[in-house]
CSV table of C-alpha atoms and ligand atoms in Angstrom, one decimal:
chain,number,residue,atom,x,y,z
B,1446,MET,CA,0.0,0.0,0.0
B,1447,PRO,CA,1.4,3.4,-0.8
B,1448,TYR,CA,1.3,6.1,1.8
B,1449,LYS,CA,-1.8,8.4,1.8
B,1450,PHE,CA,0.5,11.4,2.0
B,1451,THR,CA,3.6,12.6,0.2
B,1452,PHE,CA,6.9,13.4,1.9
B,1453,ASP,CA,10.4,14.6,1.0
B,1454,LEU,CA,13.1,14.0,3.5
B,1455,SER,CA,15.9,14.6,1.1
B,1456,LYS,CA,16.8,18.0,2.6
B,1457,VAL,CA,16.7,16.7,6.2
B,1458,PRO,CA,20.1,16.6,7.8
B,1459,ARG,CA,22.0,13.3,7.5
B,1460,PHE,CA,22.2,13.2,11.3
B,1461,PHE,CA,18.5,12.5,11.3
B,1462,PHE,CA,19.1,9.1,9.7
B,1463,THR,CA,21.9,8.3,12.1
B,1464,GLU,CA,19.4,9.0,14.9
B,1465,ILE,CA,16.9,6.7,13.3
B,1466,ALA,CA,19.5,3.9,13.3
B,1467,THR,CA,20.3,4.6,17.0
B,1468,VAL,CA,16.7,4.6,18.0
B,1469,SER,CA,16.1,1.4,16.1
B,1470,TYR,CA,19.0,-0.3,17.8
B,1471,GLN,CA,17.7,0.8,21.2
B,1472,ARG,CA,14.1,0.1,20.3
B,1473,GLY,CA,13.5,-2.5,23.0
B,1474,MET,CA,14.7,-0.1,25.6
B,1475,HIS,CA,12.3,2.7,24.6
B,1476,LYS,CA,9.1,2.2,26.6
B,1477,THR,CA,7.7,5.3,25.0
B,1478,LEU,CA,8.7,5.1,21.4
B,1479,ILE,CA,6.0,7.6,20.4
B,1480,LYS,CA,7.5,10.1,22.8
B,1481,LYS,CA,10.9,9.6,21.3
B,1482,LEU,CA,9.6,10.0,17.8
B,1483,GLN,CA,7.8,13.2,18.8
B,1484,GLU,CA,11.1,14.6,20.1
B,1485,MET,CA,12.8,13.7,16.8
B,1486,ILE,CA,10.1,15.4,14.8
B,1487,LEU,CA,10.6,18.6,16.8
B,1488,LYS,CA,14.4,18.4,16.8
B,1489,PHE,CA,14.7,17.9,13.1
B,1490,ARG,CA,11.7,20.2,12.2
B,1491,ILE,CA,10.3,17.4,10.2
B,1492,GLN,CA,6.9,19.0,9.9
B,1493,GLU,CA,8.3,22.3,8.6
B,1494,ALA,CA,10.7,20.4,6.2
B,1495,THR,CA,8.0,18.2,4.8
B,1496,GLY,CA,4.7,19.8,5.4
B,1497,LEU,CA,3.5,16.6,7.1
B,1498,ASN,CA,1.0,16.8,9.9
B,1499,LEU,CA,2.1,15.2,13.2
B,1500,SER,CA,0.2,11.9,12.8
B,1501,ASP,CA,1.6,11.3,9.2
B,1502,ALA,CA,5.1,12.2,10.4
B,1503,LEU,CA,4.8,9.7,13.2
B,1504,VAL,CA,3.6,6.9,10.8
B,1505,LEU,CA,6.6,7.7,8.5
B,1506,LEU,CA,9.2,7.7,11.3
B,1507,GLU,CA,7.8,4.6,12.9
B,1508,ASP,CA,8.1,2.8,9.5
B,1509,PHE,CA,11.7,3.9,9.2
B,1510,ILE,CA,12.5,2.6,12.6
B,1511,ASP,CA,10.6,-0.7,12.1
B,1512,LEU,CA,12.5,-1.3,8.8
B,1513,GLN,CA,15.8,-0.4,10.3
B,1514,SER,CA,15.1,-2.8,13.2
B,1515,ILE,CA,14.3,-5.6,10.8
B,1516,ASN,CA,17.4,-4.8,8.8
B,1517,MET,CA,19.5,-5.2,11.9
B,1518,ILE,CA,17.9,-8.5,12.9
B,1519,GLU,CA,18.3,-9.9,9.4
B,1520,ARG,CA,21.8,-8.6,8.7
B,1521,ASN,CA,23.8,-11.6,9.7
B,1522,LYS,CA,21.6,-14.0,7.8
B,1523,PHE,CA,21.7,-11.6,4.8
B,1524,LEU,CA,25.5,-11.5,4.9
B,1525,GLN,CA,25.6,-15.3,4.7
B,1526,SER,CA,23.3,-15.4,1.7
B,1527,LYS,CA,24.8,-16.4,-1.6
B,1528,LYS,CA,22.2,-15.8,-4.3
B,1529,ARG,CA,20.8,-12.2,-4.0
B,1530,ALA,CA,18.5,-9.8,-5.8
B,1531,LEU,CA,17.9,-6.1,-5.7
B,1532,PHE,CA,14.4,-4.8,-6.2
B,1533,LEU,CA,14.0,-1.2,-7.2
B,1534,SER,CA,10.8,0.7,-7.7
B,1535,HIS,CA,10.3,2.1,-11.2
B,1536,CYS,CA,9.2,5.4,-9.7
B,1537,SER,CA,12.9,6.2,-9.1
B,1538,ARG,CA,13.7,6.3,-12.8
B,1539,LYS,CA,14.9,9.7,-13.9
B,1540,PHE,CA,12.1,9.8,-16.5
B,1541,LEU,CA,8.8,8.1,-16.4
B,1542,ASP,CA,7.8,8.9,-20.0
B,1543,GLY,CA,9.3,8.0,-23.3
B,1544,ARG,CA,12.7,9.5,-22.4
B,1545,CYS,CA,13.3,6.5,-20.2
B,1546,LYS,CA,14.7,3.9,-22.6
B,1547,ALA,CA,14.2,1.0,-20.3
B,1548,VAL,CA,12.2,-1.9,-21.8
B,1549,PHE,CA,9.5,-3.5,-19.7
B,1550,ASP,CA,9.5,-7.3,-19.9
B,1551,PRO,CA,6.1,-8.5,-18.6
B,1552,SER,CA,7.3,-12.1,-18.5
B,1553,ILE,CA,9.7,-11.3,-15.6
B,1554,PRO,CA,8.1,-8.7,-14.8
B,1555,SER,CA,10.7,-6.0,-14.8
B,1556,TYR,CA,12.0,-2.9,-16.6
B,1557,LEU,CA,15.4,-3.5,-18.1
B,1558,CYS,CA,17.4,-0.3,-17.8
B,1559,SER,CA,19.4,0.7,-20.8
B,1560,HIS,CA,21.5,3.3,-19.0
B,1561,CYS,CA,20.4,6.3,-21.0
B,1562,SER,CA,21.2,8.7,-18.2
B,1563,GLU,CA,24.2,8.2,-15.9
B,1564,ASP,CA,22.7,10.4,-13.2
B,1565,CYS,CA,19.6,8.2,-12.9
B,1566,LEU,CA,19.4,6.4,-9.6
B,1567,ILE,CA,18.2,3.3,-11.2
B,1568,SER,CA,21.0,3.2,-13.7
B,1569,GLN,CA,23.6,3.7,-10.9
B,1570,SER,CA,22.0,1.1,-8.7
B,1571,ASP,CA,21.7,-1.4,-11.5
B,1572,ARG,CA,25.4,-1.1,-12.4
B,1573,VAL,CA,26.7,-1.4,-8.9
B,1574,ALA,CA,24.4,-4.2,-7.9
B,1575,LYS,CA,25.2,-6.3,-11.0
B,1576,SER,CA,28.9,-5.7,-10.4
B,1577,LYS,CA,28.4,-7.4,-7.0
B,1578,GLY,CA,26.6,-10.3,-8.5
B,1579,TYR,CA,23.0,-9.3,-7.8
B,1580,ASP,CA,20.1,-9.9,-10.1
B,1581,VAL,CA,18.3,-6.5,-10.5
B,1582,TYR,CA,14.6,-6.0,-10.9
B,1583,VAL,CA,13.0,-2.6,-11.6
B,1584,ILE,CA,9.4,-3.3,-10.8
B,1585,PRO,CA,6.1,-1.3,-11.2
B,1586,GLY,CA,4.7,-2.4,-7.9
B,1587,GLY,CA,5.3,-4.7,-4.9
B,1588,SER,CA,2.8,-7.2,-6.3
B,1589,CYS,CA,5.5,-8.3,-8.8
B,1590,ILE,CA,7.8,-9.6,-6.1
B,1591,PRO,CA,5.9,-12.7,-5.1
B,1592,LYS,CA,5.9,-13.9,-8.7
B,1593,ILE,CA,9.6,-13.3,-9.1
B,1594,LEU,CA,10.5,-14.9,-5.8
B,1595,LYS,CA,8.4,-18.0,-6.7
B,1596,SER,CA,10.2,-18.4,-10.0
B,1597,THR,CA,13.7,-17.8,-8.8
B,1598,LYS,CA,15.1,-19.0,-5.4
B,1599,TYR,CA,17.0,-16.2,-3.7
B,1600,GLU,CA,18.6,-16.4,-0.2
B,1601,GLY,CA,18.9,-12.6,0.2
B,1602,ILE,CA,17.1,-9.6,-1.2
B,1603,VAL,CA,17.4,-5.9,-0.9
B,1604,GLY,CA,14.2,-3.9,-1.5
B,1605,VAL,CA,14.0,-0.1,-2.2
B,1606,GLY,CA,10.6,1.5,-2.0
B,1607,CYS,CA,7.9,3.1,0.2
B,1608,GLY,CA,8.2,1.9,3.8
B,1609,GLU,CA,4.6,0.7,3.8
B,1610,GLU,CA,5.0,-1.2,0.6
B,1611,ILE,CA,8.1,-3.0,1.9
B,1612,LYS,CA,6.7,-3.8,5.3
B,1613,VAL,CA,3.9,-5.9,3.8
B,1614,LEU,CA,6.5,-8.2,2.2
B,1615,GLU,CA,7.9,-9.4,5.5
B,1616,PRO,CA,5.6,-12.4,6.0
B,1617,LEU,CA,6.4,-13.6,2.4
B,1618,LEU,CA,10.1,-13.4,3.0
B,1619,ASN,CA,9.8,-15.2,6.2
B,1620,SER,CA,7.7,-18.0,4.6
B,1621,LEU,CA,10.3,-18.4,1.8
B,1622,ASP,CA,13.2,-18.2,4.3
B,1623,VAL,CA,14.7,-15.2,2.4
B,1624,ALA,CA,16.8,-12.6,4.4
B,1625,GLY,CA,15.6,-9.1,3.5
B,1626,GLN,CA,17.2,-5.7,3.8
B,1627,ALA,CA,15.0,-2.6,3.2
B,1628,ILE,CA,15.8,0.8,2.0
B,1629,PRO,CA,12.9,3.2,2.4
B,1630,LEU,CA,12.4,6.0,-0.1
B,1631,ILE,CA,13.2,9.4,1.4
B,1632,LYS,CA,11.0,11.1,-1.2
B,1633,ASN,CA,7.8,9.5,-2.3
B,1634,GLY,CA,5.0,10.6,-4.7
B,1635,CYS,CA,5.2,7.9,-7.3
B,1636,ALA,CA,7.4,10.0,-9.7
B,1637,ASN,CA,11.0,11.3,-9.3
B,1638,THR,CA,11.2,9.5,-6.0
B,1639,ILE,CA,14.5,9.4,-4.2
B,1640,PHE,CA,16.5,7.0,-2.1
B,1641,ASN,CA,19.8,7.4,-0.5
B,1642,MET,CA,22.5,5.9,-2.7
B,1643,GLU,CA,25.1,5.8,0.1
B,1644,THR,CA,22.7,3.7,2.2
B,1645,LEU,CA,22.2,1.4,-0.7
B,1646,LEU,CA,25.9,0.9,-1.3
B,1647,LYS,CA,26.4,0.1,2.4
B,1648,VAL,CA,23.6,-2.4,2.4
B,1649,LEU,CA,24.7,-4.2,-0.8
H,65,LIG,S1,18.9,5.2,-16.9
H,65,LIG,FE1,17.6,3.4,-17.2
H,65,LIG,S2,15.9,3.7,-15.7
H,65,LIG,FE2,17.0,5.6,-15.9
H,65,LIG,S3,15.8,6.8,-17.4
H,65,LIG,FE3,17.4,5.7,-18.5
H,65,LIG,S4,16.7,3.7,-19.1
H,65,LIG,FE4,15.2,4.6,-17.6
H,66,LIG,S1,6.3,6.1,-4.4
H,66,LIG,FE1,7.0,4.4,-5.6
H,66,LIG,S2,7.2,2.7,-4.2
H,66,LIG,FE2,5.8,4.2,-3.2
H,66,LIG,S3,3.8,3.6,-3.8
H,66,LIG,FE3,4.5,5.1,-5.3
H,66,LIG,S4,5.3,3.9,-7.0
H,66,LIG,FE4,5.2,2.5,-5.2
């Protein structure tokens, strides 16, 4: 499910994401997670930076923390995985119209990037992941993932997309015994979306 609101955290200081990681690590120790999240929203002026109301900002931060916690729990298993795939959302393509020269293959289903623009996040991610031995899928929606995972057996996957979209995949990954690592978008909106390339490089 996509979020019912749009957000853009791309201008929020990098330290915000460090704090997300710290809170995720300490999550079990925080009896009042909501209070901690409210403090972070104030500290980093998330509402001013994004225009989100408080309840949407809380949903967003809680998803970031949930995903980061799952990443930490799954990390060792992921590092031991041999066959891996990277799933990218098509909304991070530089162009969503005919200027994108990717070809969509419905039999996979995935877009196949032709690297028409070197500054495209999908192009950069595709290159680096393939150089590390990953299969790469650029998918139009999370519903494509079950089909792909049923046709090809992976031990580890990295997924980039909306936090809410990624979270719903957790039961599927557990049932298939696949170690997952998630990278939530820092700008959503279903077009020109952004994720942090540095984070992706670290996770890969
Ligand atoms: S680099 Fe790839 S994904 Fe990006 S716009 Fe070009 S063909 Fe599309
Ligand atoms: S922003 Fe991208 S990942 Fe999120 S719902 Fe829209 S298309 Fe899907």
